[in-house]
mmCIF file of C-alpha atoms in Angstrom:
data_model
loop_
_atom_site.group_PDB
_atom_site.id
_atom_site.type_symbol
_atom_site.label_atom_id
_atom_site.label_comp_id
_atom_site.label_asym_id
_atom_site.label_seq_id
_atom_site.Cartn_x
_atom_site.Cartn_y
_atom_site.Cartn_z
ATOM 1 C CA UNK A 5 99.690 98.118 123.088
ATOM 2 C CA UNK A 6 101.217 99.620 120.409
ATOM 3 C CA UNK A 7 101.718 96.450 118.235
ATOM 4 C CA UNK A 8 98.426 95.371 118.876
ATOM 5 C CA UNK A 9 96.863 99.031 117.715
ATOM 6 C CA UNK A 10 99.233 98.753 114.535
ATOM 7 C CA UNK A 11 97.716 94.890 113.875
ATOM 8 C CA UNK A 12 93.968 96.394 113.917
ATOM 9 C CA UNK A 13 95.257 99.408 111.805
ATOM 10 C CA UNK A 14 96.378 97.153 109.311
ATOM 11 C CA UNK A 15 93.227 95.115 109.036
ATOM 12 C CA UNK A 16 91.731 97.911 108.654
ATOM 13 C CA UNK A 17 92.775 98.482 105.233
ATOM 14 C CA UNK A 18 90.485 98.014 102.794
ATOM 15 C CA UNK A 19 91.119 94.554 100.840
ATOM 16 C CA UNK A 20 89.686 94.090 97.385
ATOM 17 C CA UNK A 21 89.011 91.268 94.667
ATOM 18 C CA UNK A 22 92.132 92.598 92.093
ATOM 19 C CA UNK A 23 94.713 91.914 95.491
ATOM 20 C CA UNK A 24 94.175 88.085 94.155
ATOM 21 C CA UNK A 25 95.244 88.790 90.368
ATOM 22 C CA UNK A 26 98.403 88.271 89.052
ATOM 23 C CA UNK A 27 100.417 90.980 87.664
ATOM 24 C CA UNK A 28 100.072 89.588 83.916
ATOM 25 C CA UNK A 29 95.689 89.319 84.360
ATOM 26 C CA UNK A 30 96.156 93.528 85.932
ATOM 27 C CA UNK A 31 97.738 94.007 82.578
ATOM 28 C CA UNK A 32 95.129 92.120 80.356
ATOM 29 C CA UNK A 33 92.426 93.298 82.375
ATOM 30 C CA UNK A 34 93.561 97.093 81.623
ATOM 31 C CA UNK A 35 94.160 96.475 78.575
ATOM 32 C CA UNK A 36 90.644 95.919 78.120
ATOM 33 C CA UNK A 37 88.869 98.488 80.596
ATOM 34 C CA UNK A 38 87.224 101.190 79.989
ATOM 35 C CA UNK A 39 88.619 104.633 80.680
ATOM 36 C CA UNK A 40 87.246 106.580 83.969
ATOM 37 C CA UNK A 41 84.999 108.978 82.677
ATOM 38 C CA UNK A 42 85.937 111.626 84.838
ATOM 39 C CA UNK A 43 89.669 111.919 84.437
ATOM 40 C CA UNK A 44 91.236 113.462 81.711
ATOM 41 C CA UNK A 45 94.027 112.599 79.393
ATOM 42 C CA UNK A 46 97.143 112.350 81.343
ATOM 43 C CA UNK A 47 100.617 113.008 80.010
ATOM 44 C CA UNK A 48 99.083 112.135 76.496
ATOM 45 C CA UNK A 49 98.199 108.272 77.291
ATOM 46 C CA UNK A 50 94.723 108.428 76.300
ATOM 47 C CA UNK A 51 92.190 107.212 79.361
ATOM 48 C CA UNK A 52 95.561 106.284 81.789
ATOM 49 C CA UNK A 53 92.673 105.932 84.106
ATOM 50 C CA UNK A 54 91.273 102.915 83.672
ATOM 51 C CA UNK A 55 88.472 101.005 85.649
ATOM 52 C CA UNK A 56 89.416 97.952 86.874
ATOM 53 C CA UNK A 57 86.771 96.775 89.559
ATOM 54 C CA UNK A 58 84.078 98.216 91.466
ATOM 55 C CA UNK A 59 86.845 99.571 93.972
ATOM 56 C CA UNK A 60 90.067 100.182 92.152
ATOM 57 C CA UNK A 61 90.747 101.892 89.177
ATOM 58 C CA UNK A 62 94.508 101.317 87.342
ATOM 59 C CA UNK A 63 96.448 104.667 85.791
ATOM 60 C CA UNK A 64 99.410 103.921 83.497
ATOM 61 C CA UNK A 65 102.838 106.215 82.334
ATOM 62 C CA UNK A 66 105.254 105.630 80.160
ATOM 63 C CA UNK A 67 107.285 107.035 83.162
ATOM 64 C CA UNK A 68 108.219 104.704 85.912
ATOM 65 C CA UNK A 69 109.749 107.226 87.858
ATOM 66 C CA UNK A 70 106.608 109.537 87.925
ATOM 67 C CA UNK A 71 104.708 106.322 88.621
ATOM 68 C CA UNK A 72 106.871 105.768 91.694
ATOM 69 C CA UNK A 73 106.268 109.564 92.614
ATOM 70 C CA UNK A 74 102.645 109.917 92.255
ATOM 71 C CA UNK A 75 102.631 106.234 94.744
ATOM 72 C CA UNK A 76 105.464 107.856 97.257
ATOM 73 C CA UNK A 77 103.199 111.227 97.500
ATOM 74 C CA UNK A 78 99.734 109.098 98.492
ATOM 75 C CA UNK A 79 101.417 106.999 100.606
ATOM 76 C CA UNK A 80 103.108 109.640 102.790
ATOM 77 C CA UNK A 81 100.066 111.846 102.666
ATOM 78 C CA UNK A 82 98.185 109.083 104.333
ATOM 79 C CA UNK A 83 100.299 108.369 106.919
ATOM 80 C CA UNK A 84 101.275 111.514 108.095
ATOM 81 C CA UNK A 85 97.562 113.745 107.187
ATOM 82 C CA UNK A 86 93.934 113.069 107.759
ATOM 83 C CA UNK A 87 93.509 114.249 103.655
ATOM 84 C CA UNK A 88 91.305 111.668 102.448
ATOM 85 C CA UNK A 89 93.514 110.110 99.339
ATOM 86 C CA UNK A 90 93.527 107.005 97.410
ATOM 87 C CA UNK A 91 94.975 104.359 99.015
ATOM 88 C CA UNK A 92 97.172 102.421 97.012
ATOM 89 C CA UNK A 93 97.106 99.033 96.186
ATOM 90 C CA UNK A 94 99.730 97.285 94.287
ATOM 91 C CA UNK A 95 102.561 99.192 91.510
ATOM 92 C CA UNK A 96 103.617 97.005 88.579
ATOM 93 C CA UNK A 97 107.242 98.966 87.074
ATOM 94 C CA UNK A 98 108.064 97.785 83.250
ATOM 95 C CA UNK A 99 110.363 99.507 81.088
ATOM 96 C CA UNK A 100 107.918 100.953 78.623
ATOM 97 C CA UNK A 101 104.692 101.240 80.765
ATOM 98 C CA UNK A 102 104.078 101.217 84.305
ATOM 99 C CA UNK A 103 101.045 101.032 86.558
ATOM 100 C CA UNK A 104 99.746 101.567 89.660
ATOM 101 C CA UNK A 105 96.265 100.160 91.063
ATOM 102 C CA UNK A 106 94.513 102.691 93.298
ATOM 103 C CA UNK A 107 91.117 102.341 95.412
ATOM 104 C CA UNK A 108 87.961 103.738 93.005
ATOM 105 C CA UNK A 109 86.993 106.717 94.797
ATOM 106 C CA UNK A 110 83.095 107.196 93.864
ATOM 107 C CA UNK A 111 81.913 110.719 94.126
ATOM 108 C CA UNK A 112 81.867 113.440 91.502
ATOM 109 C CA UNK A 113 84.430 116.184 90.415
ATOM 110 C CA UNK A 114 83.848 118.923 92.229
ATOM 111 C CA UNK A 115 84.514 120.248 88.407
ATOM 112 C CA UNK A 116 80.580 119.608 88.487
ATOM 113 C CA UNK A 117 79.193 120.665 91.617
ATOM 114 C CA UNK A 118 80.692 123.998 91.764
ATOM 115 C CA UNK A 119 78.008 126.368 90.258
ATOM 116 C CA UNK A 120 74.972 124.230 91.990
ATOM 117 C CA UNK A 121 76.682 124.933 95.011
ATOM 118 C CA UNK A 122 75.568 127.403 98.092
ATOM 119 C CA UNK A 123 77.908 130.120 98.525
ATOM 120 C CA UNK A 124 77.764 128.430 102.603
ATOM 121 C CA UNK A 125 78.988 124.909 100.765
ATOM 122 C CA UNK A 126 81.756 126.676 98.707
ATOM 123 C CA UNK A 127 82.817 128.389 101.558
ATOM 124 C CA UNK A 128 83.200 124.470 103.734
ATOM 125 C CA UNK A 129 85.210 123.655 100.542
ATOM 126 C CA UNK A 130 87.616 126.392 100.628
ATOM 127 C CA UNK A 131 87.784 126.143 104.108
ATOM 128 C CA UNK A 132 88.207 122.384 104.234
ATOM 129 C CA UNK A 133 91.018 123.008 101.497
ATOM 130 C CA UNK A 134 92.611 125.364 103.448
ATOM 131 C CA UNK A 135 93.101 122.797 105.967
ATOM 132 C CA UNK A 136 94.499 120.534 103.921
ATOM 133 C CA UNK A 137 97.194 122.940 102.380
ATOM 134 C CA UNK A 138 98.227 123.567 106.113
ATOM 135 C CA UNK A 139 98.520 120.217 106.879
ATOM 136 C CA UNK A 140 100.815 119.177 103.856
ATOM 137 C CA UNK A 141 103.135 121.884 105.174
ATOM 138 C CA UNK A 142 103.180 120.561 108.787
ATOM 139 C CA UNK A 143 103.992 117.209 108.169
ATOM 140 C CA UNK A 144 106.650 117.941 105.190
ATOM 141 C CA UNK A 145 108.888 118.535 108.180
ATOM 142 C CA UNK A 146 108.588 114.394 108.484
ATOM 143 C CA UNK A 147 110.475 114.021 104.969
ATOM 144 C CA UNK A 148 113.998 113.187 105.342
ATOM 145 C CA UNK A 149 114.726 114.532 101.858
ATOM 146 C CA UNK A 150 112.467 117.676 101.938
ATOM 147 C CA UNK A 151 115.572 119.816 100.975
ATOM 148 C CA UNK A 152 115.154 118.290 97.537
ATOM 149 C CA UNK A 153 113.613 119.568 95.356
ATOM 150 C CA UNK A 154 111.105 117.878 92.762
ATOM 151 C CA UNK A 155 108.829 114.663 93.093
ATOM 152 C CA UNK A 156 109.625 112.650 96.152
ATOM 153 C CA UNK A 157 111.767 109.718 95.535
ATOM 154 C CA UNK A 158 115.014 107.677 96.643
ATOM 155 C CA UNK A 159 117.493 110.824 94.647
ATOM 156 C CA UNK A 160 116.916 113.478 92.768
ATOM 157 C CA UNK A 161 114.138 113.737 90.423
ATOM 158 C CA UNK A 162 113.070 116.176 87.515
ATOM 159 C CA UNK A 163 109.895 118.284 87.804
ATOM 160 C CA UNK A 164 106.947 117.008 86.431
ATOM 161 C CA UNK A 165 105.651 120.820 87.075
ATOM 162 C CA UNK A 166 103.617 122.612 83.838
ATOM 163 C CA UNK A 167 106.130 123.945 81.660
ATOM 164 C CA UNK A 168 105.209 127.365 82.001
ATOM 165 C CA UNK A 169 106.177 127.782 85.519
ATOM 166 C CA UNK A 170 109.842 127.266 85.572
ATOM 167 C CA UNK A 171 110.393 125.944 81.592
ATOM 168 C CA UNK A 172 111.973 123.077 79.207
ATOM 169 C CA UNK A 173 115.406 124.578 80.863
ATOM 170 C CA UNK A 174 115.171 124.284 84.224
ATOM 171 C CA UNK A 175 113.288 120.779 84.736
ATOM 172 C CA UNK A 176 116.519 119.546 87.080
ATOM 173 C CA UNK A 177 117.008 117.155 88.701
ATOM 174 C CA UNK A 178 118.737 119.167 91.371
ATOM 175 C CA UNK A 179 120.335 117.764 94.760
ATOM 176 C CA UNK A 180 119.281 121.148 96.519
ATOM 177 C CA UNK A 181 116.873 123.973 96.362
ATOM 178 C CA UNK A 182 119.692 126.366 96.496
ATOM 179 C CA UNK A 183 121.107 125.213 93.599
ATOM 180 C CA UNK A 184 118.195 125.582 91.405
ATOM 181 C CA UNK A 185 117.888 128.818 92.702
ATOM 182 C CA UNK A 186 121.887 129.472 91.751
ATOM 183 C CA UNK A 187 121.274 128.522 88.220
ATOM 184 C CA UNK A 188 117.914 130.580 87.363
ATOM 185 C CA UNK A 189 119.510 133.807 89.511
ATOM 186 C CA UNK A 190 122.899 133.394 86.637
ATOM 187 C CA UNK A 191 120.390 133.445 83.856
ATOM 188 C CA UNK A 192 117.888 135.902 84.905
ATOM 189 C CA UNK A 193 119.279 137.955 87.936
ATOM 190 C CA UNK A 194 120.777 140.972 85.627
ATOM 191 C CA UNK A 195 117.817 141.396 84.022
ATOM 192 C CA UNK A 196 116.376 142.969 86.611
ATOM 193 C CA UNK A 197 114.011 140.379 87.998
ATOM 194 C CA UNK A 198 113.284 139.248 90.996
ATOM 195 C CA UNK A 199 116.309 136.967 92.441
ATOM 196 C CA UNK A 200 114.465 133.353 93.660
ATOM 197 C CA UNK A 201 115.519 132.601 97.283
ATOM 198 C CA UNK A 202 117.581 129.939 97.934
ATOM 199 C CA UNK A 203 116.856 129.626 101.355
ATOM 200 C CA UNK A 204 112.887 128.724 100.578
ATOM 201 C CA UNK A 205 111.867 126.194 102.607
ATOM 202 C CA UNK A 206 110.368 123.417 100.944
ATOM 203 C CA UNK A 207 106.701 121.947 101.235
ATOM 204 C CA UNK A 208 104.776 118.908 99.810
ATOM 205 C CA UNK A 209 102.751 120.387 96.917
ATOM 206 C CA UNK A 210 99.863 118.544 94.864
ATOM 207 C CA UNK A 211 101.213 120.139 91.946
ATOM 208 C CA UNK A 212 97.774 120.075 90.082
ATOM 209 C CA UNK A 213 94.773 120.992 93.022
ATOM 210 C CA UNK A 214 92.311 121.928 90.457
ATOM 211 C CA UNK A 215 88.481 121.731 90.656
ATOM 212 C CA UNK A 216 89.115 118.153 88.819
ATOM 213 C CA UNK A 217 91.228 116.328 90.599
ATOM 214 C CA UNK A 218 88.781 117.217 93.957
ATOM 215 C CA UNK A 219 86.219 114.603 94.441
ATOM 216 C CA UNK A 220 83.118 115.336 96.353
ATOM 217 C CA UNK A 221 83.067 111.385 97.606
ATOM 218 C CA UNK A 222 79.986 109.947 98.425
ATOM 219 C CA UNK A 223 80.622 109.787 102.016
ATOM 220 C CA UNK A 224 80.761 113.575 102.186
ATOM 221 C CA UNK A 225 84.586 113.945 102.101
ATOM 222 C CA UNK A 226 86.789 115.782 99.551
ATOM 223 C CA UNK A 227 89.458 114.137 98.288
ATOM 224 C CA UNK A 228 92.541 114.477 96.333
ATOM 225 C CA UNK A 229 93.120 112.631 93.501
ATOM 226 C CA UNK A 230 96.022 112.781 90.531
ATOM 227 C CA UNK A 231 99.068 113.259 92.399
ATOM 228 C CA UNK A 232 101.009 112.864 89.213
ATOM 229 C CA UNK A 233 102.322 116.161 89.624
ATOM 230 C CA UNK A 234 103.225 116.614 93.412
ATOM 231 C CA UNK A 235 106.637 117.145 95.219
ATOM 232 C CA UNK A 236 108.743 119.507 97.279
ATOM 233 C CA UNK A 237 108.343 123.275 96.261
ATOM 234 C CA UNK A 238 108.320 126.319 98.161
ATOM 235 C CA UNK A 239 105.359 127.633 99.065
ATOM 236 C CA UNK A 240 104.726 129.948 96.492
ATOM 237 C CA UNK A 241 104.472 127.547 94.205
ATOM 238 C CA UNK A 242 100.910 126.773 95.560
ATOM 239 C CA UNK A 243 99.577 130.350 93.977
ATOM 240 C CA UNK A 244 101.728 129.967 90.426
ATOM 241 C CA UNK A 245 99.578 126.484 89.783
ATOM 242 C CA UNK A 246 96.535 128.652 91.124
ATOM 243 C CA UNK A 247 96.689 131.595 88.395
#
């Protein structure tokens, strides 16, 4: 039963026209697409975000390795949350530009909607985010490497995280949470700040859950988009990105 309930799951999946293109035409056809109108400049690639088809949009780095992230973070949200995310579709690794070819999720920034809204339909939103927050710290328990950490990937990664919240200096990669926290405590401890605990325990974070990278979908669900900067960080780190 269980075979035959993971078969229908994965014809389920939604299909689309760009599965049939060759990595060289995804390439050519980016190339020549038009940036999506609603994302910003990421990383300082103008329009990463590029329309490909009616159903998948493309978004490009000059990083494979936060590439690989952003993919790692949607595909483990999916399978172990109900958040609605993009699902993703193929990842193309080169060592000067990579890419990754997401489903188009049509809807509008909730960027937009946020002043025409009801205070009862902001309210659904914050409440719906709430939910989703609580579920990303449930099922970081099913990480194997949730100790580390940083983007989610096969070893340590640095932190793709604004500069501003833990600086240029302190980027990492580091093989343990506690040993991030060792080096910023030697720098900063005797100056009378707050000592960082290295016992946190660490939680999948979106890294960037601004009114932006929410989508009010046109099937009525919010979803989370740009996961460019996700990965493990302690809780707190929710509020910091908040501010």
């Amino acid at each position: 039963m269980a075979d035959l309930l993971d078969e229908v799951l994965d014809r389920l999946e939604k299909v689309s026209v760009t599965d049939d293109w060759s990595d060289e035409e995804i390439i050519e056809r980016y190339d020549n697409a038009a940036p999506h109108p609603d994302c910003p400049d990421i990383f300082g690639y103008p329009g990463s975000v590029r329309i490909l088809s009616d159903d998948t949009v493309c978004k490009a780095s000059g990083s494979a390795s936060l590439i690989l992230a952003e993919v790692n973070a949607l595909e483990f949200v999916r399978a172990h949350t109900s958040i609605p995310v993009p699902q993703v579709r193929r990842v193309l690794t080169g060592p000067t530009r990579s890419r990754f070819l997401m489903e188009y999720i049509k809807g509008r920034p909730l960027a937009r909607l946020w002043l025409c809204m009801t205070l009862w339909q902001r309210f659904i939103v914050a409440w719906t985010l709430r939910s989703y927050i609580r579920q990303l710290r449930v099922a970081s328990a099913a990480y194997e490497r949730r100790t580390v950490p940083g983007p989610m990937g096969d070893s340590p990664q640095g932190f793709f995280t604004p500069l501003w919240m833990f600086g240029d200096r302190f980027k990492g990669p580091y093989n343990t949470w506690a040993e991030f926290c060792d080096e910023l405590n030697r720098r900063y401890g005797k100056r009378g700040l707050g000592l960082f605990n290295p016992t946190e325990d660490l939680v999948l974070t979106h890294g960037d859950l601004t009114a932006r990278n929410i989508v009010v979908g046109e099937d009525g669900r919010l979803w989370l988009v740009d996961w460019g900067m996700s990965g493990f960080y302690p809780p707190f780190v929710y509020w910091l990105l908040s501010c």
